[in-house]
PDB file of C-alpha atoms in Angstrom:
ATOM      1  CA  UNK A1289     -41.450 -65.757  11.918  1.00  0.00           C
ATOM      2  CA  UNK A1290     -40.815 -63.389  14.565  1.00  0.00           C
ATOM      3  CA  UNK A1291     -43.728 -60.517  12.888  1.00  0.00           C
ATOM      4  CA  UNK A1292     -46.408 -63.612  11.839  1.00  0.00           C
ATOM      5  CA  UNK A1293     -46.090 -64.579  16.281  1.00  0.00           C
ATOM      6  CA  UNK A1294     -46.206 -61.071  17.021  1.00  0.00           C
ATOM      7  CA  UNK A1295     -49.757 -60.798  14.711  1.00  0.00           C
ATOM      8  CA  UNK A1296     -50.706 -63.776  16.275  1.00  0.00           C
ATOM      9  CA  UNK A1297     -50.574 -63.187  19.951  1.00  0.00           C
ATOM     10  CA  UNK A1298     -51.917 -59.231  18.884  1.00  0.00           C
ATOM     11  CA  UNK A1299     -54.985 -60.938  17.760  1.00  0.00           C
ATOM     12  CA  UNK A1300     -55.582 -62.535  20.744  1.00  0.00           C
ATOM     13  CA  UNK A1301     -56.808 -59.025  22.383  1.00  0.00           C
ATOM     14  CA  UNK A1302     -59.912 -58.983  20.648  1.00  0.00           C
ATOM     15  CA  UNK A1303     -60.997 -62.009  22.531  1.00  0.00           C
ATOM     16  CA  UNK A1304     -59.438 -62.212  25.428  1.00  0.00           C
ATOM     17  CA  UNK A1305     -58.870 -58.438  27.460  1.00  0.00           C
ATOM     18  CA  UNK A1306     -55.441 -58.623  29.465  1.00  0.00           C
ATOM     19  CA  UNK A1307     -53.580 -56.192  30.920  1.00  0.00           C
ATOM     20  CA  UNK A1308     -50.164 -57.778  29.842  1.00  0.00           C
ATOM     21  CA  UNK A1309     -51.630 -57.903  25.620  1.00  0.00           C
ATOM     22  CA  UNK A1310     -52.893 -54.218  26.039  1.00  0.00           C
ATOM     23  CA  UNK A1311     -49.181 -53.155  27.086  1.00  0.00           C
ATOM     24  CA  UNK A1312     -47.686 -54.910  23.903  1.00  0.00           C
ATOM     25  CA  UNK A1313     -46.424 -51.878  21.829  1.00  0.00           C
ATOM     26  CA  UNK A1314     -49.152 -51.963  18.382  1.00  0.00           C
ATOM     27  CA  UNK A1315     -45.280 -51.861  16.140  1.00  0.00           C
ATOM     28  CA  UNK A1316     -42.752 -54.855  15.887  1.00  0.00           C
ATOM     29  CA  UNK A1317     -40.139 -52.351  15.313  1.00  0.00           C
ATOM     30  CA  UNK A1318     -40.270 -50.811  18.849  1.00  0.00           C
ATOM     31  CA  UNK A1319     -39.891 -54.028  20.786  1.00  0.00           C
ATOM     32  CA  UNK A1320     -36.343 -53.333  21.365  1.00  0.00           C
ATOM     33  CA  UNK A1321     -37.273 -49.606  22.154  1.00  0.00           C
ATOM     34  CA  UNK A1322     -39.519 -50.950  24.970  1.00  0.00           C
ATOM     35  CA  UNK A1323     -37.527 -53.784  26.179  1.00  0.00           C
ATOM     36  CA  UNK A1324     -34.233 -51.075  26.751  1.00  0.00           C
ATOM     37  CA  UNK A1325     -36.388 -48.222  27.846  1.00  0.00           C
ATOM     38  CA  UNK A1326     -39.605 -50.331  29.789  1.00  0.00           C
ATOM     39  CA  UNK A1327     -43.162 -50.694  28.774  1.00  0.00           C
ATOM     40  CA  UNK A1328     -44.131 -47.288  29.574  1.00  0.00           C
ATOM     41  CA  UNK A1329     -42.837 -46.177  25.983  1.00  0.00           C
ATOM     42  CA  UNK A1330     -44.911 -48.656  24.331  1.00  0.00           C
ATOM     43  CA  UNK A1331     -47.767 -46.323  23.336  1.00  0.00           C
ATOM     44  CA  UNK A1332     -45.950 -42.874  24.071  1.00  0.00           C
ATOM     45  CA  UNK A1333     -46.853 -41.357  20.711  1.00  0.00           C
ATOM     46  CA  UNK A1334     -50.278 -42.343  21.466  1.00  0.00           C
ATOM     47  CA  UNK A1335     -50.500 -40.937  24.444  1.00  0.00           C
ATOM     48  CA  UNK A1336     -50.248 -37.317  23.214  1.00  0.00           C
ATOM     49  CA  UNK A1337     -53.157 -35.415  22.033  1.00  0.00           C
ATOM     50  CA  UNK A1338     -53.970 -32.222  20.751  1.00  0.00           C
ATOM     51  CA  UNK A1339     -56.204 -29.601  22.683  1.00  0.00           C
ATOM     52  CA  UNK A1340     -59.396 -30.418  21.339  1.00  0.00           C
ATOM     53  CA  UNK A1341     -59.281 -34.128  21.931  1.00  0.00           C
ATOM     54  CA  UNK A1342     -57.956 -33.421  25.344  1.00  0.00           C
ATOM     55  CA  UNK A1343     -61.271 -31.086  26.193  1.00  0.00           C
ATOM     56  CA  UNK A1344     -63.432 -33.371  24.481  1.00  0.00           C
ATOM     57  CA  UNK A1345     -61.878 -36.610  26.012  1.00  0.00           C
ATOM     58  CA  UNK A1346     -59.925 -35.728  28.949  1.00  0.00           C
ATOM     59  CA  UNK A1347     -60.814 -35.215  32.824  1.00  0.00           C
ATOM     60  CA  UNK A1348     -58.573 -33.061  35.356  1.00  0.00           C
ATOM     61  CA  UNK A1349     -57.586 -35.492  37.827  1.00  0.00           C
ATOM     62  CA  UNK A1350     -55.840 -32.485  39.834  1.00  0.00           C
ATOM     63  CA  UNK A1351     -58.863 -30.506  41.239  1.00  0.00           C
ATOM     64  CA  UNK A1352     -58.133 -32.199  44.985  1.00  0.00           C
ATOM     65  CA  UNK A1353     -54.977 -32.539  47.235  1.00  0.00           C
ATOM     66  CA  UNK A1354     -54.886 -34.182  49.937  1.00  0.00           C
ATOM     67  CA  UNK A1355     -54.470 -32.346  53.732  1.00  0.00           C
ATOM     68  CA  UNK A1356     -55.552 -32.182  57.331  1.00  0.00           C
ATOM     69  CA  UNK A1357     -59.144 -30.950  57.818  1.00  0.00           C
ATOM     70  CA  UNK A1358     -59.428 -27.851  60.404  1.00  0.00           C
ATOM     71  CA  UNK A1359     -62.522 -29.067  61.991  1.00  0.00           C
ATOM     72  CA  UNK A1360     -61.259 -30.924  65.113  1.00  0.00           C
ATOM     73  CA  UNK A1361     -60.706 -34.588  64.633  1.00  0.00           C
ATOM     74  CA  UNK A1362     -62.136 -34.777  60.993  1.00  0.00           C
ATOM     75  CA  UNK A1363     -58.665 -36.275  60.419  1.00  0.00           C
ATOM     76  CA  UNK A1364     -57.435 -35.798  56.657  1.00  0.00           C
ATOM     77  CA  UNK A1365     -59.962 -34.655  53.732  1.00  0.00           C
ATOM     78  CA  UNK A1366     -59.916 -34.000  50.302  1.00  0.00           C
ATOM     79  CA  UNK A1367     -59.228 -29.943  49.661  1.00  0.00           C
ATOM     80  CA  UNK A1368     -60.045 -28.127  46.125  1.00  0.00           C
ATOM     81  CA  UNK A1369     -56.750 -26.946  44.148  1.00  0.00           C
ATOM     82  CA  UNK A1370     -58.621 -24.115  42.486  1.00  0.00           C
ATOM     83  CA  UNK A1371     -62.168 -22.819  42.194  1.00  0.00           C
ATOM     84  CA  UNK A1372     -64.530 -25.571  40.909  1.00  0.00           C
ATOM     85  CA  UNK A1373     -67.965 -24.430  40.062  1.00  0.00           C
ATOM     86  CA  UNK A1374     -70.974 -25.762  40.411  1.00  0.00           C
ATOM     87  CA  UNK A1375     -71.479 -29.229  37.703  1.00  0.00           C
ATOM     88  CA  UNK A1376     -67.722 -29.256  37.574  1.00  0.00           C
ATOM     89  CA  UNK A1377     -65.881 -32.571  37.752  1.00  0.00           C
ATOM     90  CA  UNK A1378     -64.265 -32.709  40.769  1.00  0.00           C
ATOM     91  CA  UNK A1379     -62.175 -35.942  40.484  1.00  0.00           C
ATOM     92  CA  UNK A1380     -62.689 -39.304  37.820  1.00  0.00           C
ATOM     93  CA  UNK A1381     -63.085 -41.798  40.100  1.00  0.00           C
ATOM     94  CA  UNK A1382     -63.078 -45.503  38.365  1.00  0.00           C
ATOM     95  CA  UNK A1383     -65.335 -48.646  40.223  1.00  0.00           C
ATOM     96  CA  UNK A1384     -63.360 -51.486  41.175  1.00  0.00           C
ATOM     97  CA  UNK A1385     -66.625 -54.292  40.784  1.00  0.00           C
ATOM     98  CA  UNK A1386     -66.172 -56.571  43.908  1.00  0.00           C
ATOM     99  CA  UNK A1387     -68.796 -59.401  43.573  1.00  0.00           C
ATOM    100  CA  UNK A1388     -69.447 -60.628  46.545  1.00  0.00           C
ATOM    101  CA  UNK A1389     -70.151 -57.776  49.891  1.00  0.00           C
ATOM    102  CA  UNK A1390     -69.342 -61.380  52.241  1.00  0.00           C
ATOM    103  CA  UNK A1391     -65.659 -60.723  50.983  1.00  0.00           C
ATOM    104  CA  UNK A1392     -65.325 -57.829  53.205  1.00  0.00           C
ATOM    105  CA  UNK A1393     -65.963 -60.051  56.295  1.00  0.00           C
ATOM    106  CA  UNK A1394     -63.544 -60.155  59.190  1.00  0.00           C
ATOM    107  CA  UNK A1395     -63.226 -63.153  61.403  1.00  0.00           C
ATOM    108  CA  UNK A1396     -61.531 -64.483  63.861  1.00  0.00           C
ATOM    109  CA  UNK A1397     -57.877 -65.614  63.354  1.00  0.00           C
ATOM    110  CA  UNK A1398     -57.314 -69.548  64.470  1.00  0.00           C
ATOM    111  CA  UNK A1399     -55.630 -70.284  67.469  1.00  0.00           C
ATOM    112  CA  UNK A1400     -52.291 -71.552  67.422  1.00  0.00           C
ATOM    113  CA  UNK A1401     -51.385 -70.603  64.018  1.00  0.00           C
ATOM    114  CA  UNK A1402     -48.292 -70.232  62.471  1.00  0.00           C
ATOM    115  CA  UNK A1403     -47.761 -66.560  61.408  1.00  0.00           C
ATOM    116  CA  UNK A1404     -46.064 -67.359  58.160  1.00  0.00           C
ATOM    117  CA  UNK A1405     -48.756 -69.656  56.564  1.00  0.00           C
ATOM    118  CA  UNK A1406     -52.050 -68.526  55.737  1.00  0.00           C
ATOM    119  CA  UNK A1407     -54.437 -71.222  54.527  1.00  0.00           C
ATOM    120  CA  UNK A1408     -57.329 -71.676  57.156  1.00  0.00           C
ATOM    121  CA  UNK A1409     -56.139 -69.173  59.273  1.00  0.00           C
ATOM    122  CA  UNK A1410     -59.891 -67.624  59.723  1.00  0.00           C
ATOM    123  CA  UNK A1411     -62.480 -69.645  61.822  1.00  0.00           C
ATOM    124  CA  UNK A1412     -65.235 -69.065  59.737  1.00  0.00           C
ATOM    125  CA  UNK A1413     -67.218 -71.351  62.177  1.00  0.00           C
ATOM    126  CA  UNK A1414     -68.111 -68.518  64.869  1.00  0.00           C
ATOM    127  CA  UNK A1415     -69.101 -66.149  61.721  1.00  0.00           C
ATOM    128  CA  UNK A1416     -67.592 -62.672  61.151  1.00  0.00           C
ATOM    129  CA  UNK A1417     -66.837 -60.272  63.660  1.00  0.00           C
ATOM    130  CA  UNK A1418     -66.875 -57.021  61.980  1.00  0.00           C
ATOM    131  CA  UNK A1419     -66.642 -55.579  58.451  1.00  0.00           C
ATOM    132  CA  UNK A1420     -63.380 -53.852  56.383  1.00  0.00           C
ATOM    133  CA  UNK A1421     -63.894 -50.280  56.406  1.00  0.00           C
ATOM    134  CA  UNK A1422     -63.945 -50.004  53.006  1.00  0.00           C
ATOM    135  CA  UNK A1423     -66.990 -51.253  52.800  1.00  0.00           C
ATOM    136  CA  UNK A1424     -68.374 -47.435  54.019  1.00  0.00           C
ATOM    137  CA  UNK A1425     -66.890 -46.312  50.475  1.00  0.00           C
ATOM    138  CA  UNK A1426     -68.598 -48.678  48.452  1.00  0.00           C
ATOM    139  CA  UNK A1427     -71.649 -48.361  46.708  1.00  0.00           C
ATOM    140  CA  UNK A1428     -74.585 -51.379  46.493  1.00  0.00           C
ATOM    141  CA  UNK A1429     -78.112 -51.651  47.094  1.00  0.00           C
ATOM    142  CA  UNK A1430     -79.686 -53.775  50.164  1.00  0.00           C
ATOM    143  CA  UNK A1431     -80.927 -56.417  47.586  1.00  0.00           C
ATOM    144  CA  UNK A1432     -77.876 -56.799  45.360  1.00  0.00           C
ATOM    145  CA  UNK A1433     -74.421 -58.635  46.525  1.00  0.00           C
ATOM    146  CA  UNK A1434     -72.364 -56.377  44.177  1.00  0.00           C
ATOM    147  CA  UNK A1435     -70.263 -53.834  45.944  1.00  0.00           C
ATOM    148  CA  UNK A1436     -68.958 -50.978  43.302  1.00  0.00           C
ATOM    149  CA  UNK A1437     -65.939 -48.962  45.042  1.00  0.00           C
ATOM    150  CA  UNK A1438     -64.402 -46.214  43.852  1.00  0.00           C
ATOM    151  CA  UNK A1439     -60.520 -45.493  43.490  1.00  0.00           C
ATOM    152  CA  UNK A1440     -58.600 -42.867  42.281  1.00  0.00           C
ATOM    153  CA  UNK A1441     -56.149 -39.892  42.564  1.00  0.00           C
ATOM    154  CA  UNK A1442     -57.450 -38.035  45.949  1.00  0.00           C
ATOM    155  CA  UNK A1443     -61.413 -39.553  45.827  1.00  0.00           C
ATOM    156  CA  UNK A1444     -60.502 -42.226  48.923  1.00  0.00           C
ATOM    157  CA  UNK A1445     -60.078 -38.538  51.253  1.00  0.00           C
ATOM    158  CA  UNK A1446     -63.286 -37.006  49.950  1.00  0.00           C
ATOM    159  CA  UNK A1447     -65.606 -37.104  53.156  1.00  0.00           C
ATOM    160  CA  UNK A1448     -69.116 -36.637  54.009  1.00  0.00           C
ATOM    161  CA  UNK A1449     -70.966 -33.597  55.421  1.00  0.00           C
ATOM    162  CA  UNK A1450     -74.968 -32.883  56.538  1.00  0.00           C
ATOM    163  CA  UNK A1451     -74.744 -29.940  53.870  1.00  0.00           C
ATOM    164  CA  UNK A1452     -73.052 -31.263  50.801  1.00  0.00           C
ATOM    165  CA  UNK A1453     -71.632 -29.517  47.983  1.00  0.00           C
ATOM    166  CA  UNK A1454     -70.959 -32.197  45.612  1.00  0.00           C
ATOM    167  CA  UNK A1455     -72.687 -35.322  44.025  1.00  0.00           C
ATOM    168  CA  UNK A1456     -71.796 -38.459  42.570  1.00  0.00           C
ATOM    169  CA  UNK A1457     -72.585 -38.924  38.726  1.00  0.00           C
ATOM    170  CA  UNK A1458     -72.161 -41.753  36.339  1.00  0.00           C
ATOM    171  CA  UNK A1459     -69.886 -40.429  33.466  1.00  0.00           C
ATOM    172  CA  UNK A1460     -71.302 -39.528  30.021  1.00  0.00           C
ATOM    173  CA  UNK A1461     -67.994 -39.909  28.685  1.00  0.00           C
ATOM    174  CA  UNK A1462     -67.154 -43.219  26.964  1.00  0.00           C
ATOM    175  CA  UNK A1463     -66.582 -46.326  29.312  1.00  0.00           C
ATOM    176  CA  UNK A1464     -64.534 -49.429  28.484  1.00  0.00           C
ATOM    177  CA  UNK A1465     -67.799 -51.438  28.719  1.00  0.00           C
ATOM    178  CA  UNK A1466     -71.260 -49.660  27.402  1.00  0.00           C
ATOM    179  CA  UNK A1467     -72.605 -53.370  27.602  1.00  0.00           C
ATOM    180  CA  UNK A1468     -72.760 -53.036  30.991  1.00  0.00           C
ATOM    181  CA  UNK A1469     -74.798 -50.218  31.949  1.00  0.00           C
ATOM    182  CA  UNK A1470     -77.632 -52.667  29.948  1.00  0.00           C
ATOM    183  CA  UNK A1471     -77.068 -55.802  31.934  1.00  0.00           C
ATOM    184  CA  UNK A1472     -78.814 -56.620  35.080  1.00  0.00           C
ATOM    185  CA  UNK A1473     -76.779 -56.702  38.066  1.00  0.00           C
ATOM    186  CA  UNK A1474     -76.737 -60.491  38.550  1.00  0.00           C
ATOM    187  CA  UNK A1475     -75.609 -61.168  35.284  1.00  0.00           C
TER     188      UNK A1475
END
């Protein structure tokens, strides 16, 4: 009984794409494994590769560390590890797809609110007053709503200059969902 529900709610990730089905170990037999030892050894074996697939696969994700800039009140920046050369990948830095740039509005907080609940607690009537500064590490377009921003290990520190040295590239390496660089952006 126990292996035919196990099949049956394994099946269920080629329709529907969760987070919690994609951590279910792929074997039965390690369910006990994972539930004494946590979901991190679900896939362990998997998750080691030899060289090759590494260097055709793999990204350094270690090039950057953060620190505190020299030039006066640049605050903290992103600083290279070791020598990266020119076309080098500098840091993987995945899109978080936020639909909507409107959810980045600020307004006003309600008068005479109580600080513990937080429905209505926004008076949307006199409009937004300002912006989330993430918004300046997003990327859109003036005519499209969709806001792409980038996370990942050290990329939020990586600051701007009038004489870059670095560029942002779309990946040629293989992405969770090809379909998409085909779609139009409204879809």
């Amino acid at each position: 009984l126990f292996d035919g529900m196990f099949d049956l709610v394994h099946s269920l990730k080629s329709i529907w794409s969760s987070p919690v089905l994609m951590a279910l170990p792929e074997d039965p037999s390690t369910v006990d494994d994972v539930l004494d030892k946590g979901v991190q050894y679900a896939h362990y074996n998997r998750s080691i590769q030899s060289t090759e697939w590494l260097k055709e696969r793999g990204t350094c994700v270690d090039n950057i560390r953060p620190g505190q800039s020299t030039i006066r009140q640049a605050g903290r920046g992103a600083f290279a590890r070791r020598k990266i050369r020119e076309g080098d990948i500098i840091a993987p830095a995945p899109l978080i797809h936020i639909p909507h740039r409107h959810m980045f509005d600020i307004f006003r907080e309600k008068e005479h609110q109580h600080p513990y609940f937080f429905d209505n607690q926004r008076d949307n009537a006199a409009g937004p007053i300002h912006k989330q500064l993430l918004l300046n590490y997003c990327f859109s377009h003036a005519e499209i709503d969709i806001l792409l921003c980038p996370y990942g290990v050290g990329t939020g520190l990586i600051n701007h200059s009038k004489n870059p040295n670095a560029k942002i590239v779309w990946s040629e390496k293989s992405t969770a969902h090809p379909e998409w660089l085909n779609m139009d952006p409204m879809e």
